[in-house]
Short mmCIF file of C-alpha atoms and ligand atoms in Angstrom, two decimals:
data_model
loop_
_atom_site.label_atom_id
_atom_site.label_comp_id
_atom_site.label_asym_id
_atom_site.label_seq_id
_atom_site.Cartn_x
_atom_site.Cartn_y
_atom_site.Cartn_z
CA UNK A 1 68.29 124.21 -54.57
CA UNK A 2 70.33 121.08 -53.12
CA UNK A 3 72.16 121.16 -49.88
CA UNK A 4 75.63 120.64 -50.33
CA UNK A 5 77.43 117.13 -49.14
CA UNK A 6 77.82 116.62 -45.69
CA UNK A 7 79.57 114.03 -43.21
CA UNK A 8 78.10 110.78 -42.71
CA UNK A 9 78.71 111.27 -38.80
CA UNK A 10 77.58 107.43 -38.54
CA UNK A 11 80.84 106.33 -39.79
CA UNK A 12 83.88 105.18 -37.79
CA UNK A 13 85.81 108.63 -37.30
CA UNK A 14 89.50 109.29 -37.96
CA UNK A 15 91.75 110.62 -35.22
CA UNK A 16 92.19 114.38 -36.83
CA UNK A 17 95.94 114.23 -38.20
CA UNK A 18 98.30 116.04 -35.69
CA UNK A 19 101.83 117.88 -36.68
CA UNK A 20 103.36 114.42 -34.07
CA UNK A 21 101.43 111.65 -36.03
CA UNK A 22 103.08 113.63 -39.72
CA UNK A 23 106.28 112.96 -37.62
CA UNK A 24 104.97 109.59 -36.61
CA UNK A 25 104.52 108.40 -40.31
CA UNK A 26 107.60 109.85 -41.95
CA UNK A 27 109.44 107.95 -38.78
CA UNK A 28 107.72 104.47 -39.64
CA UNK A 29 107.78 104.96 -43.60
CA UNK A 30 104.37 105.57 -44.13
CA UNK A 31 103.77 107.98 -46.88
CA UNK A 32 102.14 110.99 -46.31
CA UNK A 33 99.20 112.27 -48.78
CA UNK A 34 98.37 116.05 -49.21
CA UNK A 35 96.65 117.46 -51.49
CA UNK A 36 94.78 121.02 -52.58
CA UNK A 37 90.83 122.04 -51.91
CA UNK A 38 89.56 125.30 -52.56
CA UNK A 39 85.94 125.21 -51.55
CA UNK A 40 83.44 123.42 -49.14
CA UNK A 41 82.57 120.61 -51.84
CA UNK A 42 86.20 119.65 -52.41
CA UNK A 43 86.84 119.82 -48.61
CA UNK A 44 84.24 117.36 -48.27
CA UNK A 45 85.84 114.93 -51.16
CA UNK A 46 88.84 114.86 -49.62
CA UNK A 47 88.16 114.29 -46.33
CA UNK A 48 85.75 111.14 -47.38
CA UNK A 49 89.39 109.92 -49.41
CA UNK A 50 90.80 109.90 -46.48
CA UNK A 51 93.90 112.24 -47.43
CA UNK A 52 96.43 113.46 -44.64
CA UNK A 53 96.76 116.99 -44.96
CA UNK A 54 95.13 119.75 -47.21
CA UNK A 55 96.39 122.58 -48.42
CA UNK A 56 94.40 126.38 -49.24
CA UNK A 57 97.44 126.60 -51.77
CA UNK A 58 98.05 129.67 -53.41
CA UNK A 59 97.06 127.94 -56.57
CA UNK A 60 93.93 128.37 -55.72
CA UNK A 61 94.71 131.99 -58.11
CA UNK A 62 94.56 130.19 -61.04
CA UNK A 63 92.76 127.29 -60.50
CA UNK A 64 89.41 128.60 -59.08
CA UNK A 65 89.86 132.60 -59.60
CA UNK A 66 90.69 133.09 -63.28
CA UNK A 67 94.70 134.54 -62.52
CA UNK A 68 97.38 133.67 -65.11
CA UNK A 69 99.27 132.77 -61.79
CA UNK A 70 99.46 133.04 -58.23
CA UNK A 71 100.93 136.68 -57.85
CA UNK A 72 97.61 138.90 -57.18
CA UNK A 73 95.57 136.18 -54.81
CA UNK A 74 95.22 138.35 -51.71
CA UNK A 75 95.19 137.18 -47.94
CA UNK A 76 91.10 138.22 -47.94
CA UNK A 77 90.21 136.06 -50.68
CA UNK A 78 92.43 132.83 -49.41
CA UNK A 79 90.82 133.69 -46.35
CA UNK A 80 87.52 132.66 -47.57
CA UNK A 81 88.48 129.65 -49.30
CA UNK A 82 90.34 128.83 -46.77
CA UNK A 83 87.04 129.34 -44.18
CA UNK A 84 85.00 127.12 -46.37
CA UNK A 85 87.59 124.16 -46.75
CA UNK A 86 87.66 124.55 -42.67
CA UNK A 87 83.86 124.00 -42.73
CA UNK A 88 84.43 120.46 -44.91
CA UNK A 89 87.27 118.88 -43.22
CA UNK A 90 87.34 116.59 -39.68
CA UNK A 91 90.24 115.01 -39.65
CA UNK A 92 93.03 116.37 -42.25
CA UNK A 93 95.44 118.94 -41.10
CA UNK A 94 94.73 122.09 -42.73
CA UNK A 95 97.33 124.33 -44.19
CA UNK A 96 96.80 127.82 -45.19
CA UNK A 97 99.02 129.17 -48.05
CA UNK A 98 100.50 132.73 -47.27
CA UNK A 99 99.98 134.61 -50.83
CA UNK A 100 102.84 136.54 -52.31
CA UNK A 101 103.65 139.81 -50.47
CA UNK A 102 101.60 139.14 -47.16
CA UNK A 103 104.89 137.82 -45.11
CA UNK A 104 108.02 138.93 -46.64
CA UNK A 105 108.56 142.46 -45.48
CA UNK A 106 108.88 142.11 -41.63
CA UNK A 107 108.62 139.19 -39.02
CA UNK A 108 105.97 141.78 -37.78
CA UNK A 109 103.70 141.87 -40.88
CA UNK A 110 104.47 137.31 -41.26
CA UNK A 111 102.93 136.64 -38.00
CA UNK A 112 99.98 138.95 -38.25
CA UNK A 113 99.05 137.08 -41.72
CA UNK A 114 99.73 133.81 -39.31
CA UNK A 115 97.46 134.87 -36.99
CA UNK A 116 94.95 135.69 -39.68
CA UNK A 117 95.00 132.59 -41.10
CA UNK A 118 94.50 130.87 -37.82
CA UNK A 119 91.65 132.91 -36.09
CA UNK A 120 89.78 133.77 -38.81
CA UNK A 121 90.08 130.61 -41.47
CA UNK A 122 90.45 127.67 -38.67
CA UNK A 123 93.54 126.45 -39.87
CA UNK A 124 95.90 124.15 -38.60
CA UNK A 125 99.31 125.70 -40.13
CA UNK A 126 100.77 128.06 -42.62
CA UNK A 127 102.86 127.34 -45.60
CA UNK A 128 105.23 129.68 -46.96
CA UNK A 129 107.88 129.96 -50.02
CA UNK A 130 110.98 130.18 -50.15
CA UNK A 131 114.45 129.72 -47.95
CA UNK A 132 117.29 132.39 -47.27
CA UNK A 133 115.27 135.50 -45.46
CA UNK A 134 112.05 133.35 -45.37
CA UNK A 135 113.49 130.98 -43.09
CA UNK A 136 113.86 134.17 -40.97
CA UNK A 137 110.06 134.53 -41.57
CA UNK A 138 108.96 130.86 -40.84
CA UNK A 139 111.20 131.33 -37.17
CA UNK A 140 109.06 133.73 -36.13
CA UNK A 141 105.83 132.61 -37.26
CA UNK A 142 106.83 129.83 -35.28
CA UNK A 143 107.86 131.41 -32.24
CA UNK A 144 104.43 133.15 -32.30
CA UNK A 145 102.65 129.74 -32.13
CA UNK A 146 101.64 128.88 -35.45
CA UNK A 147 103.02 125.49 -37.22
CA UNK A 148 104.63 126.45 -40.38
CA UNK A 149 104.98 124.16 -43.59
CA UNK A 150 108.25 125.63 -45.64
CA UNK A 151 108.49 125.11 -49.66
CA UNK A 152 111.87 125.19 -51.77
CA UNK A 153 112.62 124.19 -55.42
CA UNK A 154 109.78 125.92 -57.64
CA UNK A 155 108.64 128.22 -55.74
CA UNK A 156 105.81 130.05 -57.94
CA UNK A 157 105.38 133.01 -56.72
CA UNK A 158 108.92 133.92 -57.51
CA UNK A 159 109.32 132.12 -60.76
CA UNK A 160 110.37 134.87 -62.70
CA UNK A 161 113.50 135.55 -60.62
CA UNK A 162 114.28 131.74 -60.83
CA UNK A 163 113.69 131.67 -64.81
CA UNK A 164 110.29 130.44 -65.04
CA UNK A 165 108.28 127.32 -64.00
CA UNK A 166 111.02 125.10 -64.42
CA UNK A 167 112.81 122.13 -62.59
CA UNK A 168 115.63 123.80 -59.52
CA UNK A 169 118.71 122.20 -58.22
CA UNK A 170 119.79 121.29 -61.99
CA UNK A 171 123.27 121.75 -61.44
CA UNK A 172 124.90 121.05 -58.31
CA UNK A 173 125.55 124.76 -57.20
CA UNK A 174 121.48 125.37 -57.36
CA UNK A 175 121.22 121.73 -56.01
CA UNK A 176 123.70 122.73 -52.96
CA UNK A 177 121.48 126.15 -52.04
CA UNK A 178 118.03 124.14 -52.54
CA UNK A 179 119.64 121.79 -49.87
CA UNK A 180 121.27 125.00 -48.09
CA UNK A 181 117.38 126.39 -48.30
CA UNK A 182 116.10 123.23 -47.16
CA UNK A 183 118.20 123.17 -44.22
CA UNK A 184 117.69 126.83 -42.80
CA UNK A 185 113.84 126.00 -42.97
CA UNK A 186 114.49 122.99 -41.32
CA UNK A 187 116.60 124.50 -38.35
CA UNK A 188 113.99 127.54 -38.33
CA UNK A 189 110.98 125.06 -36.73
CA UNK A 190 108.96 124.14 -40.05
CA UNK A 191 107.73 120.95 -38.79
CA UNK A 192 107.39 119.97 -42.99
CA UNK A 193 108.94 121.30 -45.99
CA UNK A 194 107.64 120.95 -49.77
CA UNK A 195 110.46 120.05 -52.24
CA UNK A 196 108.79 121.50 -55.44
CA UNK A 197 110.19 120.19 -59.06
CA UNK A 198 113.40 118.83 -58.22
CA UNK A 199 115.25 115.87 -59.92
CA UNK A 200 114.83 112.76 -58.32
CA UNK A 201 118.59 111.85 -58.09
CA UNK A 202 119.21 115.68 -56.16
CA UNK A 203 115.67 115.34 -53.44
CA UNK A 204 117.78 111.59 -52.89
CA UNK A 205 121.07 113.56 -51.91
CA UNK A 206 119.05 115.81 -49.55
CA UNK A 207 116.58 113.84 -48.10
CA UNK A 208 119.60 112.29 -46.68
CA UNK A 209 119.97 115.51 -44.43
CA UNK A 210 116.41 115.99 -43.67
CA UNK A 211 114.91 115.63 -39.94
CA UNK A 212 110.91 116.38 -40.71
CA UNK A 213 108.60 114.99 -43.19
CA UNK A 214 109.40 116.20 -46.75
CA UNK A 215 106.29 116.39 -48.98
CA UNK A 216 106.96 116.61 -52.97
CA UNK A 217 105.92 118.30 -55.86
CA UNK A 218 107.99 116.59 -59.00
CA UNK A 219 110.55 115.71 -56.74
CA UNK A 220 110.57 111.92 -56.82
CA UNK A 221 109.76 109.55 -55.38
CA UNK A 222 112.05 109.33 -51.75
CA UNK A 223 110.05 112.35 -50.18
CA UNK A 224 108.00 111.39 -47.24
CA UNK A 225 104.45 112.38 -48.60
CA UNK A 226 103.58 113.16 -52.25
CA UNK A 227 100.61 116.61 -53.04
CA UNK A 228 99.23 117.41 -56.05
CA UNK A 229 96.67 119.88 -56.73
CA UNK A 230 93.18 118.34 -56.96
CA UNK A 231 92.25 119.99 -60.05
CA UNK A 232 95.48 118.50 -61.48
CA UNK A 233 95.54 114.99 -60.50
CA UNK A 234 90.84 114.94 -61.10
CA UNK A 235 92.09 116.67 -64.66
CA UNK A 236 89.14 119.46 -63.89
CA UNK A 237 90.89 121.59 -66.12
CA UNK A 238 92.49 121.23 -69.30
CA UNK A 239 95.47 123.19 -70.74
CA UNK A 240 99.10 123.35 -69.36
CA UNK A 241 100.01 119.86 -67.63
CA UNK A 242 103.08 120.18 -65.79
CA UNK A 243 105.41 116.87 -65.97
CA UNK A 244 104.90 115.62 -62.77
CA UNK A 245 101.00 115.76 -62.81
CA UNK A 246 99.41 112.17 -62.99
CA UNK A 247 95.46 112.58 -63.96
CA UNK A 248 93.40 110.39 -62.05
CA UNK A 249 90.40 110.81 -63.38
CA UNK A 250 88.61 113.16 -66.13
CA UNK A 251 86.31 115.71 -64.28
CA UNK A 252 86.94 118.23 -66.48
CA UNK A 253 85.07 116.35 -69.64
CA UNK A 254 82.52 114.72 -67.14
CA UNK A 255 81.09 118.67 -66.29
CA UNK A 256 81.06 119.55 -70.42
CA UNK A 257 79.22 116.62 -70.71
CA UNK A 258 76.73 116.76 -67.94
CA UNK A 259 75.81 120.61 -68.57
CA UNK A 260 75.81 119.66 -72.47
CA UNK A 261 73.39 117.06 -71.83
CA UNK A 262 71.17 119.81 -69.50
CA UNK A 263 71.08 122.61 -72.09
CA UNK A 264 69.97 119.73 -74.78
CA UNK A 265 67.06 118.92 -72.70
CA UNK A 266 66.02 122.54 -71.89
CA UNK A 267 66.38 123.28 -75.44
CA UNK A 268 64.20 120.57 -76.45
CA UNK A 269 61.76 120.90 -73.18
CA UNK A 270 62.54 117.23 -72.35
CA UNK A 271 63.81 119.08 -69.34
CA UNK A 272 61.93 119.58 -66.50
CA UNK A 273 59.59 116.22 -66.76
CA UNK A 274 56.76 115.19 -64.20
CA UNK A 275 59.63 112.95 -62.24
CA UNK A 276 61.25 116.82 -61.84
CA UNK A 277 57.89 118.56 -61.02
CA UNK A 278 55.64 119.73 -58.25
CA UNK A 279 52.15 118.50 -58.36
CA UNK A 280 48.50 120.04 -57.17
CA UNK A 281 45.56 117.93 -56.00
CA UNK A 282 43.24 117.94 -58.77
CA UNK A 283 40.35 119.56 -56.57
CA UNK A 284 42.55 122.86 -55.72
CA UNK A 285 44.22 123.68 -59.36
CA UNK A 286 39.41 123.36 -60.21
CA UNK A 287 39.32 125.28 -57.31
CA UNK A 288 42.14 128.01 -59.00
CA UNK A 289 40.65 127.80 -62.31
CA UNK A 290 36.92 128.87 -61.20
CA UNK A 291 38.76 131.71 -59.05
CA UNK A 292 40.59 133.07 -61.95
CA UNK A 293 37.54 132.57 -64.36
CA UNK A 294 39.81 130.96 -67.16
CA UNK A 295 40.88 133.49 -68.27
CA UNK A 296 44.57 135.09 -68.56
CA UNK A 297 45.72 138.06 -67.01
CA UNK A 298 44.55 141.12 -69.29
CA UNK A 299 47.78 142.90 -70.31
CA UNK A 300 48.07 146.53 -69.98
O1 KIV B 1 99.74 126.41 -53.98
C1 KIV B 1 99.94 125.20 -54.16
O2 KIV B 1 99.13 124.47 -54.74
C2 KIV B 1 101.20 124.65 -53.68
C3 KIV B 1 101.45 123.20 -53.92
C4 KIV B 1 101.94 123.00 -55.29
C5 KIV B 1 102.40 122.65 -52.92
O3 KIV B 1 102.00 125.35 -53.15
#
């Protein structure tokens, strides 16, 4: 079995990315990057890219655990995706994604997911959806000492009441209560706020009232940072490609191909060669042969 990756700790370090240097960047114009990992490997590939901040998202449901969406992913099992990414990563902030129906019944039952989140999975912050009541939510996750990273526009895990995964703030009443949402997150503490599938010309109009880094999601290009979800932009997956997803590279076909390739050379026994196999000194496999007489184990 190989070991999986691991720092090079003989290269210059990073300064870990702090919720003041996020400020710091949006402040000089320096876009932010964020972007999804799921699992120690990915952890690892990001933090050699050099990415700003990385996000356990919720996604994670039906990109890595065979959901049709994010809906069922429970706290435990973000937990331990969540744990592993922690394990990866030196320098990116980490974000934890609070999964539908672990925050929105009470302040009470928010900040003991917080806590969760931050004792048991190492991370940095929480994300959550949603403005109106959630804003109520993020306040006092905040107040009990955990950073908290709001999200308006498309917010999936209540796309049915907002009629499906499509763009928000498409006329300018929904554009006015994305900003109104925007703003109540905003005044609540979240020291960053995802603007998820927006048009460009509406995130323009609001980033215009916007005091912390804005990170989007198909909402143009004024935001402060951009994320995409790494099996998105490394096209691991094929299928459903929202609009705003730009594939990077081809992962996806890269795996078919490489396992193809394997099963060929088991199937033909080109697979394992010497280069691939263990090897006895020619004195001990005599020495085996006279001890088991040459002959093959009698079967019963
Ligand atoms: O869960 C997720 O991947 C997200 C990003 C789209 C921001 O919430």
């Amino acid at each position: 079995m190989s070991s999986p990756p691991r720092h090079d700790d003989n290269k210059p370090s990073r300064r870990p990315i702090t919720l003041m240097k996020l400020a710091e960047k949006r402040a000089l114009g320096e876009p932010i990057v964020m972007v999804t990992a799921y699992d120690h490997p990915s952890a690892v590939v990001v933090e050699e890219a050099g990415v700003d901040v990385v996000l356990v998202g919720d996604s994670a449901a039906n990109n890595v655990l065979g959901y049709e969406d994010t809906v069922p992913v429970t706290v435990e099992e973000l937990l331990m995706l969540s744990a592993a990414v922690r394990r990866g990563l030196k320098t990116p902030l980490l974000v934890g994604d609070l999964p539908f129906g672990s925050y929105e019944a009470s302040d009470a039952q928010a900040i003991a997911t917080a806590h969760r989140f931050v004792k048991e999975a190492g991370c940095d912050a929480v994300k959550l959806e949603g403005g109106g009541a959630m804003a109520d939510r993020a306040r006092a996750i905040v107040r009990a000492g955990v950073p908290v990273m709001g999200h308006v526009g498309l917010t999936p895990q209540t796309a049915t009441a907002l009629g499906g995964y499509r763009a928000q703030g498409r006329t300018a009443e929904r554009a006015r209560s994305v900003l109104e949402d925007a703003l109540a997150l905003q005044e609540a503490g979240c020291f960053a706020i995802v603007f998820e599938a927006i048009p460009s010309d509406v995130t323009d109009v609001i980033m215009e009232y916007m005091e912390v880094p804005v990170i989007g999601i198909g909402a143009g290009s004024s935001t402060d940072g951009q994320v995409l979800v790494l099996h998105d932009l490394l096209a691991i997956h094929t299928g459903f490609k929202p609009k705003f997803v730009k594939e990077y590279a081809a992962i996806g076909e890269e795996m078919v191909r490489g396992v193809r390739a394997y099963a060929e050379e088991v199937r033909s026994r080109a697979f394992p060669d010497p280069q691939h196999s263990y090897g006895i000194a020619p004195e001990e496999l005599d020495r085996l042969k006279a001890a088991v007489d040459g002959k093959p184990r009698s079967v019963a």
